Tab-separated table of C-alpha atoms and ligand atoms in Angstrom:
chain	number	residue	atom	x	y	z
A	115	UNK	CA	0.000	0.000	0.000
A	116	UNK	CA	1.711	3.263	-1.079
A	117	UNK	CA	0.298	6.514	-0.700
A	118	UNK	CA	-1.914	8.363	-3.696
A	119	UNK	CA	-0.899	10.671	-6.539
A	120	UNK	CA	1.975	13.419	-5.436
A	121	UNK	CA	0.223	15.885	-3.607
A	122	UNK	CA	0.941	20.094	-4.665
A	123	UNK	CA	4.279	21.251	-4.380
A	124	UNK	CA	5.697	24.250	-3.158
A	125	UNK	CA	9.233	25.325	-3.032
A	126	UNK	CA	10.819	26.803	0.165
A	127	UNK	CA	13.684	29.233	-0.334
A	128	UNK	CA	15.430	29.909	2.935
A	129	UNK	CA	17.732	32.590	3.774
A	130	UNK	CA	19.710	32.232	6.967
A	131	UNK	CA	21.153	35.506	7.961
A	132	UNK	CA	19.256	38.207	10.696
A	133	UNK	CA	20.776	41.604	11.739
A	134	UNK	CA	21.086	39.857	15.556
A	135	UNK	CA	19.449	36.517	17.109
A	136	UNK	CA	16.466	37.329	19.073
A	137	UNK	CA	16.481	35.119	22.224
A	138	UNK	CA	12.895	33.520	21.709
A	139	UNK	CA	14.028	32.028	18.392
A	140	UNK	CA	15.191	28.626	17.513
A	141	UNK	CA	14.515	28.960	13.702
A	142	UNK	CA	18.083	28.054	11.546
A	143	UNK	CA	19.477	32.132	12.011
A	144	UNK	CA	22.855	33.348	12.119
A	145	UNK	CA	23.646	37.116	13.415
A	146	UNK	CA	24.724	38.227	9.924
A	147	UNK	CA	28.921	39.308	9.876
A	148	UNK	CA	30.017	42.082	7.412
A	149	UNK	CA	28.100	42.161	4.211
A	150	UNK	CA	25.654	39.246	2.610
A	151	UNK	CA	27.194	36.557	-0.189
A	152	UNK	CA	24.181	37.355	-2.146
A	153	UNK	CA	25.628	36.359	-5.333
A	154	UNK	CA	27.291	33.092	-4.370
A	155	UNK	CA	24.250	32.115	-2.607
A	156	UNK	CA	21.900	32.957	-5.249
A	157	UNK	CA	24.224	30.922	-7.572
A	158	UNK	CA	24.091	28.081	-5.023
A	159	UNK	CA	20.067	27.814	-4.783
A	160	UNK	CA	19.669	27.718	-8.739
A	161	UNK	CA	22.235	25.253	-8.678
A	162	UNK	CA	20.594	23.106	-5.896
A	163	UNK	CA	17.221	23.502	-7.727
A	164	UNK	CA	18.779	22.402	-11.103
A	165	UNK	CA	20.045	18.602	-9.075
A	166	UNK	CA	16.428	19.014	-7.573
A	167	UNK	CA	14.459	18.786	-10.674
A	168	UNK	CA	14.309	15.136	-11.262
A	169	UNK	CA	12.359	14.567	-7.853
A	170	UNK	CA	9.863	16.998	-8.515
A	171	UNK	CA	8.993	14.519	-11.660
A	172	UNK	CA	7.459	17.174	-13.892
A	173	UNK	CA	5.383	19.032	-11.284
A	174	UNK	CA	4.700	22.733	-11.149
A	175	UNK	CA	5.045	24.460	-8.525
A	176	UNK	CA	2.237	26.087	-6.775
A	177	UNK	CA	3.656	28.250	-4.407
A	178	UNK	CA	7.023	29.966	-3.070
A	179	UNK	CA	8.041	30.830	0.157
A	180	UNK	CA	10.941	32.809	1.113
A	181	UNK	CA	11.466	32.470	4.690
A	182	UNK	CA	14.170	33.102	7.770
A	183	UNK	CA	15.913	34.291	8.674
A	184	UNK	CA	15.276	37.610	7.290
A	185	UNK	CA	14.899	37.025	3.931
A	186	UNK	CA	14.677	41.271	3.045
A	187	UNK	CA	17.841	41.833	3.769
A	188	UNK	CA	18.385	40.825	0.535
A	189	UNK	CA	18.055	42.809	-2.131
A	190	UNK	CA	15.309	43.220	-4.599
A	191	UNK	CA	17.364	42.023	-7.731
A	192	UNK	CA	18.933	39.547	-5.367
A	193	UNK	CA	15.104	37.805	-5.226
A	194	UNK	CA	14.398	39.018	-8.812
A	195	UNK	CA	17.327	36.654	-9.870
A	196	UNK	CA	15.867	33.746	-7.783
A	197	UNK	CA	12.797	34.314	-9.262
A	198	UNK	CA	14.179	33.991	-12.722
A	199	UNK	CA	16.275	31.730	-12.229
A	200	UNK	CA	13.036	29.225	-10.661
A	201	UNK	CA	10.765	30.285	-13.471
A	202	UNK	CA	13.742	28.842	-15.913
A	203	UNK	CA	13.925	25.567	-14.441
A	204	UNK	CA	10.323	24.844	-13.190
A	205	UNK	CA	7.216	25.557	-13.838
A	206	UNK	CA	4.895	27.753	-12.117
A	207	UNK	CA	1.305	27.409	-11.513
A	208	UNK	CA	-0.420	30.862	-13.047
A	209	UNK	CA	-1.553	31.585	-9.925
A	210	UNK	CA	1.762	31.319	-7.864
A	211	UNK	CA	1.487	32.773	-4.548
A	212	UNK	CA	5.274	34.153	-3.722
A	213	UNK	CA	6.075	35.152	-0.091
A	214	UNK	CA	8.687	36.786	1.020
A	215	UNK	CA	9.216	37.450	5.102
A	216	UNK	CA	9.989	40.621	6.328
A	217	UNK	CA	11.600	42.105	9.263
A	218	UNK	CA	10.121	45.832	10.094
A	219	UNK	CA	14.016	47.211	11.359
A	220	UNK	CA	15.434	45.789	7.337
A	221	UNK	CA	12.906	47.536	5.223
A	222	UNK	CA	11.677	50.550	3.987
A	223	UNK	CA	9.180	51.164	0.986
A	224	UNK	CA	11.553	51.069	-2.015
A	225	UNK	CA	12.416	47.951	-1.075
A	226	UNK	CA	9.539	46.578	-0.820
A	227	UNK	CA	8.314	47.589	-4.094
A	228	UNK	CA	11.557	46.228	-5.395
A	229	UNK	CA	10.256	42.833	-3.965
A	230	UNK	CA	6.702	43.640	-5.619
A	231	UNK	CA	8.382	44.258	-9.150
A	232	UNK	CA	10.617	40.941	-8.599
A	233	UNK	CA	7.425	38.965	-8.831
A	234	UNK	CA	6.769	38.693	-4.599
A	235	UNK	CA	2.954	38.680	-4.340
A	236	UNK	CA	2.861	38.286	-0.808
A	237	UNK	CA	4.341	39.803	2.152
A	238	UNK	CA	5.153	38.588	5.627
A	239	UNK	CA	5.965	41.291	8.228
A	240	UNK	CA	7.421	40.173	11.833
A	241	UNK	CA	5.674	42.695	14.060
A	242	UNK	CA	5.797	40.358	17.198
A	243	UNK	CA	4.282	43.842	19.406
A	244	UNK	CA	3.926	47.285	19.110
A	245	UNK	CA	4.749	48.169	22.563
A	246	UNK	CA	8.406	49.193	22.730
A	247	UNK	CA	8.933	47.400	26.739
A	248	UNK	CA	7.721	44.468	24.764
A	249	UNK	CA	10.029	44.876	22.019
A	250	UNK	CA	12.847	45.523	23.903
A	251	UNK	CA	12.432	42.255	25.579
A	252	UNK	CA	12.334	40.617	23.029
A	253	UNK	CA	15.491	41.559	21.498
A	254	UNK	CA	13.917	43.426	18.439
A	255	UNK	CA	15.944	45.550	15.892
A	256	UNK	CA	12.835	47.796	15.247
A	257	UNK	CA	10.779	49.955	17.875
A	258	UNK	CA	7.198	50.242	17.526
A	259	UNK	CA	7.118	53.398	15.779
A	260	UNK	CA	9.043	51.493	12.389
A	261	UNK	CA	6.571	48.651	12.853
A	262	UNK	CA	3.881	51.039	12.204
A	263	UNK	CA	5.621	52.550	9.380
A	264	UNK	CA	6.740	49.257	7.756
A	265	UNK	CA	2.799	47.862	8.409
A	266	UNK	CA	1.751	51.076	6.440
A	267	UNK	CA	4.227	50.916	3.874
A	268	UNK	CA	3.150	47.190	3.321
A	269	UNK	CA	-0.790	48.202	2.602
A	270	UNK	CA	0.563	50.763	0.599
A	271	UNK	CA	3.269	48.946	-1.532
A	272	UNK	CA	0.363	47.062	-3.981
A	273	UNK	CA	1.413	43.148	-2.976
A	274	UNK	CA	-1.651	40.940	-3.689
A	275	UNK	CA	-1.611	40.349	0.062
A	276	UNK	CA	0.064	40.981	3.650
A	277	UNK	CA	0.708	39.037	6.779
A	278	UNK	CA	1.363	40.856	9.961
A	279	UNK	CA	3.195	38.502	12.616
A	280	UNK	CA	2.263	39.230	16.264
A	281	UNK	CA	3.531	36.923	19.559
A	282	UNK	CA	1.078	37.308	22.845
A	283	UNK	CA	2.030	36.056	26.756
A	284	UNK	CA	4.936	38.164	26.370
A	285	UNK	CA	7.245	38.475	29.917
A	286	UNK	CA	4.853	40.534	31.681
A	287	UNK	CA	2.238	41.107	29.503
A	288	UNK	CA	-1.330	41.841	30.426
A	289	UNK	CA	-4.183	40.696	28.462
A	290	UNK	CA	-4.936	44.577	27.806
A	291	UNK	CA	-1.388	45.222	26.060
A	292	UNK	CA	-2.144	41.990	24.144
A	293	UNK	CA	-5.427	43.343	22.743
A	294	UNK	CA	-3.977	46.914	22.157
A	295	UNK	CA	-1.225	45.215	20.104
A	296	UNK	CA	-3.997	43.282	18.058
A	297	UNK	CA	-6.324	46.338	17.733
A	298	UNK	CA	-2.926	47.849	16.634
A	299	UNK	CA	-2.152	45.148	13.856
A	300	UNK	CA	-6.092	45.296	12.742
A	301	UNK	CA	-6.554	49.487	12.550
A	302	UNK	CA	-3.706	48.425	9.085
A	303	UNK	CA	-6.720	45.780	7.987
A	304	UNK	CA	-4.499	43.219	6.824
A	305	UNK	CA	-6.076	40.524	4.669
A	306	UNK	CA	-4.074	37.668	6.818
A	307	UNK	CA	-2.449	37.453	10.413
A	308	UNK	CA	-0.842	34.870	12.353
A	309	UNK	CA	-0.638	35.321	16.326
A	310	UNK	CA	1.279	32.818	17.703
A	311	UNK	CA	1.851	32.363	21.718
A	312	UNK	CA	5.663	32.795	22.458
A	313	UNK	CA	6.995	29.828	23.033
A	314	UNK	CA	10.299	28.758	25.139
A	315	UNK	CA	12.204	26.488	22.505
A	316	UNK	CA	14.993	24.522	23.820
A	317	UNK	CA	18.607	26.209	23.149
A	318	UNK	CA	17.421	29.662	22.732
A	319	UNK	CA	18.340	32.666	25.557
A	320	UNK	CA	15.324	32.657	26.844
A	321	UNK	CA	15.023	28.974	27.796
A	322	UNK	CA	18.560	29.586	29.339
A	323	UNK	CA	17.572	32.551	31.723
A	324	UNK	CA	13.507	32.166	30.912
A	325	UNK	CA	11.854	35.438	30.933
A	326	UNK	CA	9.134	36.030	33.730
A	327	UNK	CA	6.153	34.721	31.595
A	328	UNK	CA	2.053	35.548	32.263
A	329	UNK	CA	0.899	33.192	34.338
A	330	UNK	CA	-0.978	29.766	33.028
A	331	UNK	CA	-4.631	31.651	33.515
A	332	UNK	CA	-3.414	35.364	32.509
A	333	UNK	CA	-2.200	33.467	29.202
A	334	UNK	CA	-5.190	32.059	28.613
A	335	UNK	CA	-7.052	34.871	29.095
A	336	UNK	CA	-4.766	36.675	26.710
A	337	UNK	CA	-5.516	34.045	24.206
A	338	UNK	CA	-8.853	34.261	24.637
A	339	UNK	CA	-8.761	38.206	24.472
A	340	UNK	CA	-6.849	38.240	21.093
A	341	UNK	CA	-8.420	35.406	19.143
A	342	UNK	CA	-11.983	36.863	20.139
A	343	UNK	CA	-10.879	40.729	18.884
A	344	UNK	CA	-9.466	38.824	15.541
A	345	UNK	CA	-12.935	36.533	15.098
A	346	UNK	CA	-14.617	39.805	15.787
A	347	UNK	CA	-13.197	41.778	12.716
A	348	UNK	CA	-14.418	39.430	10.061
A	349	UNK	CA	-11.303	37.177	10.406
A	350	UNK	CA	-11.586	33.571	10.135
A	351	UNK	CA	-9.372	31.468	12.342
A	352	UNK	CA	-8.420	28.470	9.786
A	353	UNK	CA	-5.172	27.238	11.519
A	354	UNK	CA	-4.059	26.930	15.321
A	355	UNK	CA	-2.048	30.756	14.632
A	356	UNK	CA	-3.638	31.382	11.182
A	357	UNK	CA	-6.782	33.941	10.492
A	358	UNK	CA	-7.511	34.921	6.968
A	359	UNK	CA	-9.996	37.399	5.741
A	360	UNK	CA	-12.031	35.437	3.051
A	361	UNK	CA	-10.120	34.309	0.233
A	362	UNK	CA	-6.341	35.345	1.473
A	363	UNK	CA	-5.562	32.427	3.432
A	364	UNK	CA	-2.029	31.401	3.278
A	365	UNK	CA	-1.620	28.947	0.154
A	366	UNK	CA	1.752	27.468	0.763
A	367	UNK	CA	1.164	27.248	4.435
A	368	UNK	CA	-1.802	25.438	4.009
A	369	UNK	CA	-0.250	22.801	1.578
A	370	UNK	CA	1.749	22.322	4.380
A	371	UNK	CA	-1.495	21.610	6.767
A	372	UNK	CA	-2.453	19.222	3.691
A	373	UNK	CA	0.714	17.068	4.145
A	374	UNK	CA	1.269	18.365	0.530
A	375	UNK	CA	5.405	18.430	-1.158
A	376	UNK	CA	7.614	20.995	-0.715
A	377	UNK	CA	11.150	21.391	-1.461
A	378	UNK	CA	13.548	23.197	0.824
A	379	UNK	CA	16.379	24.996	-0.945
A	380	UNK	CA	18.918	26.876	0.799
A	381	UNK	CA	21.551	26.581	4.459
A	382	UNK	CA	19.715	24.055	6.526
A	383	UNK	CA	16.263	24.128	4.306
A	384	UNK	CA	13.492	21.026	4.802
A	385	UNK	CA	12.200	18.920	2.232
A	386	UNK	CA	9.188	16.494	1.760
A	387	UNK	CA	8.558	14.535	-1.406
A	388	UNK	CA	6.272	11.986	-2.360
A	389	UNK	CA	7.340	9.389	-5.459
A	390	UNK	CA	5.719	6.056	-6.626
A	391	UNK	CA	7.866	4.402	-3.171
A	392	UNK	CA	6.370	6.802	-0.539
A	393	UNK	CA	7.196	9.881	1.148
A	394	UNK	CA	11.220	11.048	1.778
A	395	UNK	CA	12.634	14.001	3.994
A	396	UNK	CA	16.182	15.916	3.111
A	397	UNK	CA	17.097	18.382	5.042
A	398	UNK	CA	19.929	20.448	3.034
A	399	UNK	CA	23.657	21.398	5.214
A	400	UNK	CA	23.047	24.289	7.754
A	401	UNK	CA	26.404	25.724	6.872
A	402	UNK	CA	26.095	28.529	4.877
A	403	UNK	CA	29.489	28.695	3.553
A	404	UNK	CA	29.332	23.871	3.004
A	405	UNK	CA	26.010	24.663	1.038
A	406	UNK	CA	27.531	27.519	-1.403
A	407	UNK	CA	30.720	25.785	-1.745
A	408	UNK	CA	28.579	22.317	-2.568
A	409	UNK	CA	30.292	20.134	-0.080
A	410	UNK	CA	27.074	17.829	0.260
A	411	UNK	CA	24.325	20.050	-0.183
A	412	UNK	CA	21.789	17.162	1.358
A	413	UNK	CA	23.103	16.778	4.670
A	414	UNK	CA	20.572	14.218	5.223
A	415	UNK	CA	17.669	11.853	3.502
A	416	UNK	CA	14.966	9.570	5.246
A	417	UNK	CA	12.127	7.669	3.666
A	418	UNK	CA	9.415	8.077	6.229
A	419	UNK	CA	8.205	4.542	7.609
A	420	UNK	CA	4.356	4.111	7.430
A	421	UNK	CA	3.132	4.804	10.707
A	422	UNK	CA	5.364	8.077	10.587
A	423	UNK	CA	3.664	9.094	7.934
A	424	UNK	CA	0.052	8.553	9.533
A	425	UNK	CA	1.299	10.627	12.933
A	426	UNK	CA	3.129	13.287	10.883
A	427	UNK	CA	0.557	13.707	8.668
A	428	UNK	CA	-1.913	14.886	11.880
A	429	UNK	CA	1.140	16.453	13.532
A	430	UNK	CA	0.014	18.894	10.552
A	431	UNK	CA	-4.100	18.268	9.319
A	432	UNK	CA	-5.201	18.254	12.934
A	433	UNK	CA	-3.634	22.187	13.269
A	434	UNK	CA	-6.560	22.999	10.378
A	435	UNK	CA	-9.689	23.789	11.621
A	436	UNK	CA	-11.201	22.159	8.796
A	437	UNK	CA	-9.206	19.187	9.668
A	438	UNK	CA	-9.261	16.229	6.986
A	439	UNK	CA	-11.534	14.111	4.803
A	440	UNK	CA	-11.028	10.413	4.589
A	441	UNK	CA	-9.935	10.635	1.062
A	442	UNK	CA	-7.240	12.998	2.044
A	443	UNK	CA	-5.923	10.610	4.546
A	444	UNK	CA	-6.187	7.663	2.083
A	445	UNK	CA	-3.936	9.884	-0.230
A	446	UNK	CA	-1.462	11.170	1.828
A	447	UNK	CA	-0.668	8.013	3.891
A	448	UNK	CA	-2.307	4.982	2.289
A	449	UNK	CA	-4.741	3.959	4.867
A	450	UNK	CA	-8.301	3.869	5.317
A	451	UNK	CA	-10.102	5.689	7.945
A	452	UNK	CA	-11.489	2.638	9.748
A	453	UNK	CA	-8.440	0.870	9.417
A	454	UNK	CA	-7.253	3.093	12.058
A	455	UNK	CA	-10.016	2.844	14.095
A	456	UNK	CA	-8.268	2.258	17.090
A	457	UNK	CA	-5.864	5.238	17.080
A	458	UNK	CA	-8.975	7.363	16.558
A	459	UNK	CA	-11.551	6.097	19.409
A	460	UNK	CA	-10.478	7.356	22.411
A	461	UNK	CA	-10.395	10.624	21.456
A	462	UNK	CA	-14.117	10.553	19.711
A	463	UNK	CA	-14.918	9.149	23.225
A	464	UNK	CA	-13.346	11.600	24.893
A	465	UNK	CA	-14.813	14.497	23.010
A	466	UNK	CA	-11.486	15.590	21.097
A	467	UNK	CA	-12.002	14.394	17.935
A	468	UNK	CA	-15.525	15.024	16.027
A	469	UNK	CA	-16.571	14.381	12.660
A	470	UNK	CA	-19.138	15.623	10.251
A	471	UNK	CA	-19.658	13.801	6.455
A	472	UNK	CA	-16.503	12.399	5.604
A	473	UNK	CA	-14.163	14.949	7.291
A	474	UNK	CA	-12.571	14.673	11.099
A	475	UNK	CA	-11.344	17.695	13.271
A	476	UNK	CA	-10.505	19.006	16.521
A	477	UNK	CA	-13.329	19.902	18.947
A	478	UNK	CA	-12.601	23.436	20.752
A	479	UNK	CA	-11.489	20.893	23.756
A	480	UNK	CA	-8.889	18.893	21.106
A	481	UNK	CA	-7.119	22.117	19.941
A	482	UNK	CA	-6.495	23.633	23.934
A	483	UNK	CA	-4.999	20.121	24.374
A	484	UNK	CA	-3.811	19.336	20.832
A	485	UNK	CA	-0.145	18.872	21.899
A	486	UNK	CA	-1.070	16.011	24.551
A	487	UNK	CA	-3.498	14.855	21.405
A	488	UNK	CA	-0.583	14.448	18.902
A	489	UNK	CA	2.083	12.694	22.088
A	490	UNK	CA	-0.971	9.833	22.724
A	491	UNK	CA	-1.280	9.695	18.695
A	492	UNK	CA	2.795	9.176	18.789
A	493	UNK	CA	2.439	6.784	21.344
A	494	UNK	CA	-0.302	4.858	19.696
A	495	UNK	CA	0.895	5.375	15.792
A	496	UNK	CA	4.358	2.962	16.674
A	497	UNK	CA	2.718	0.374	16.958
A	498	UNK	CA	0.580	0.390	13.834
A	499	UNK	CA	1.283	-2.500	11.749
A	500	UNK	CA	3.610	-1.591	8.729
A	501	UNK	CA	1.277	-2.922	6.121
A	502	UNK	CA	-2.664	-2.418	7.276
A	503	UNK	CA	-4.584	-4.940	6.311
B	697	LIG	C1	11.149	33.267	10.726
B	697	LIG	S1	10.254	34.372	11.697
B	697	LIG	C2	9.683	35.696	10.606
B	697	LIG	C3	10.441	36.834	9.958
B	697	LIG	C4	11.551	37.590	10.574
B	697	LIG	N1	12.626	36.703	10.852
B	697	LIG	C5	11.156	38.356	11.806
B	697	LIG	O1	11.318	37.827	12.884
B	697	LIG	O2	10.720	39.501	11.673
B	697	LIG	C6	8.665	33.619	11.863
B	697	LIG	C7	7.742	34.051	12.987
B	697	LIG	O3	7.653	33.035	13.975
B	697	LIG	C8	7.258	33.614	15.205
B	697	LIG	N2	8.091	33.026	16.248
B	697	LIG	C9	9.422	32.783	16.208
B	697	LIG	N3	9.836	32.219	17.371
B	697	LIG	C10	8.743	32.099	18.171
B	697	LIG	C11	8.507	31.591	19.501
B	697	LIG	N4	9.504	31.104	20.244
B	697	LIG	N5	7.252	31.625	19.995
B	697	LIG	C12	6.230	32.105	19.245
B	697	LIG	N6	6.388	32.598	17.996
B	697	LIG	C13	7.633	32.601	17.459
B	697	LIG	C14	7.444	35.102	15.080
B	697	LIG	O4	6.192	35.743	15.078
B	697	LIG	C15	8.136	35.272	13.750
B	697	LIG	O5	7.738	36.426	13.068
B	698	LIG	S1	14.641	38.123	13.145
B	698	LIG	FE1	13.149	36.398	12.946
B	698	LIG	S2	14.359	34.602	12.232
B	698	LIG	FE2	15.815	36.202	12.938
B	698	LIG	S3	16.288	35.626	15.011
B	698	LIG	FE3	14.575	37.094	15.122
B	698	LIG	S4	12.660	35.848	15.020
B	698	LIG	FE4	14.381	34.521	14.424
């Protein structure tokens, strides 16, 4: 039993290099020394994406995504040369979302039309707060004063669409910053936003000397004080941190919620492709300088084993609040529905799980406890048989 036709693909560009590591983040960033390698590196992706093409077997690709690191500190002909380089060794869907992530202190509007003429249709902006303490805190480049301006300059620079990035249950936040940063963020009306709770990742400053965080009920109420102000704008919440006015949800992060292909190009860059044998991951060498100078790009390659493919692929559908339909599951991992019948009934039982028609999501109660959802899923996915019956 393999898995179903190759699902969409959509390429991943990542750029490594930030002005300065902020202490919350465990992303693959490097404090930028001296001046960018823009042309080497450029050189380097094309080149990766030229070895690439054979896995993609003849797919186009329906969505690009240049993420960080800060990918705007490079330059606008920097990502016009990607772009034309891509569009001469793939092809694009018509429709191609491109998104490019932005950091407020790198930008200004020139550059950001510069992205716009390069072909970028989308922009990402890291706001995290506009409330300087906050900032500060956080280790930000930009004050809130240049988060405003780069918000405005990004409604004002003609992309297709914008995404503002805001964090909430900042060190000593109250809920009433946390809704005057959202209020903030909506007064600019962007079409999509992503609030995400911060988060103390392993190996990062702030899980070294953690930061006095909001306690467990003050974070909740926070959470339930900025998702409320976001439903009540006209913004739908689609994804655990995702809200989308209608019709600008986030098309290469939601093949991602899919399970759908992507490949990662660029220092340290993810892949996941499907081919007539199943589903493999490559994850390309985190050295910048090893990945321009070629010295084994892929640093490594796994084929995933079946019942990683069942957990990983909920590790991802079960963030949507759509969730999935049966067929999508019978796609993406080869098994039926009821052949999995008992990883699923506990949590119908226990109210988690629901289903309507064909498709199966997370109850209000399964996305507050959607982490300890996915570890019993773990648990229970190891010991599926490798070949259902
Ligand atoms: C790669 S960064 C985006 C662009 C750019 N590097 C910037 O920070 O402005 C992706 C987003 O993830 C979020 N993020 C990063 N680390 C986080 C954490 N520990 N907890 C919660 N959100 C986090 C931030 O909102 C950030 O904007
Ligand atoms: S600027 Fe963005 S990618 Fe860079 S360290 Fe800060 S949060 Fe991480």
């Amino acid at each position: 039993m393999t898995p179903g036709s190759p699902p969409l693909l959509g390429l991943y560009i990542h750029i490594p290099w930030c002005v300065a590591k902020c202490p919350y983040c465990d992303f693959h960033s490097l404090a930028r020394q001296g001046p960018l390698p823009e042309g080497p590196y450029v050189r380097a992706l094309l080149d990766d994406l030229e070895h690439s093409r054979e896995g993609l077997l003849g797919r186009e690709i329906s969505t690009i995504f240049f993420g960080g690191g800060t990918p705007s500190l490079f330059s606008g002909s920097a990502i016009a040369e990607i772009l034309e380089g891509v569009s001469g060794r793939a092809a694009l869907a018509a429709d191609c979302e491109i998104t490019l992530e932005a950091n407020p202190g790198t930008i200004d509007s020139r550059r950001f039309r510069a992205f716009r003429e390069a072909g970028v249709t989308r922009l990402s902006l890291g706001v995290q707060s506009l409330h300087d303490p906050s900032l500060r805190r956080l280790g930000r480049i930009h004050d809130a004063r240049e988060a405003h301006d780069a918000m405005e300059a990004a409604a004002g620079a003609g992309f297709r669409s914008f995404n503002i990035d805001l964090m909430y249950g900042l060190p000593d936040q109250t809920a009433a910053q946390a809704l005057a940063d959202v209020r903030a963020v909506l007064a600019v009306a962007p079409p999509h936003l992503s609030l995400y709770e911060l988060t103390i990742e392993a190996h990062t400053a702030f899980a070294h000397e953690p930061p006095p965080l909001p306690s467990e009920d003050e974070r909740m109420a926070i959470e339930d004080a900025v998702t409320r102000a976001a439903g009540d704008a006209g913004y739908d919440r689609y994804e655990v941190s995702a809200y989308a006015r209608p019709g600008y949800r986030c098309a290469h992060n939601l093949n991602y919620w899919r399970f759908g292909d992507y490949l990662g190009l660029g220092a340290g860059a993810h892949s996941k492709l499907t081919d007539a044998q199943g589903v493999t991951r490559m994850v390309r060498n985190p050295d910048p300088a090893a990945y321009m100078a070629d010295r084994g790009r892929i640093a490594s390659r796994r084929r995933l084993a079946r019942h990683e493919l069942v957990f990983e692929f909920l590790l991802n559908a079960l963030r949507l609040t759509e969730g999935f339909s049966q067929d999508m599951l019978r796609d993406r991992t080869g098994y039926d529905f009821m052949e999995l019948e008992s990883l699923w009934a506990p949590a119908f039982a226990r109210g988690l799980l629901e289903h309507e028609g064909d498709r199966i999501y997370t109850t209000p109660l399964g996305r507050r406890f959607l982490d300890a959802l996915l570890a019993e899923f773990l648990a229970t996915t190891e010991i599926i048989p490798a070949e259902a019956s």
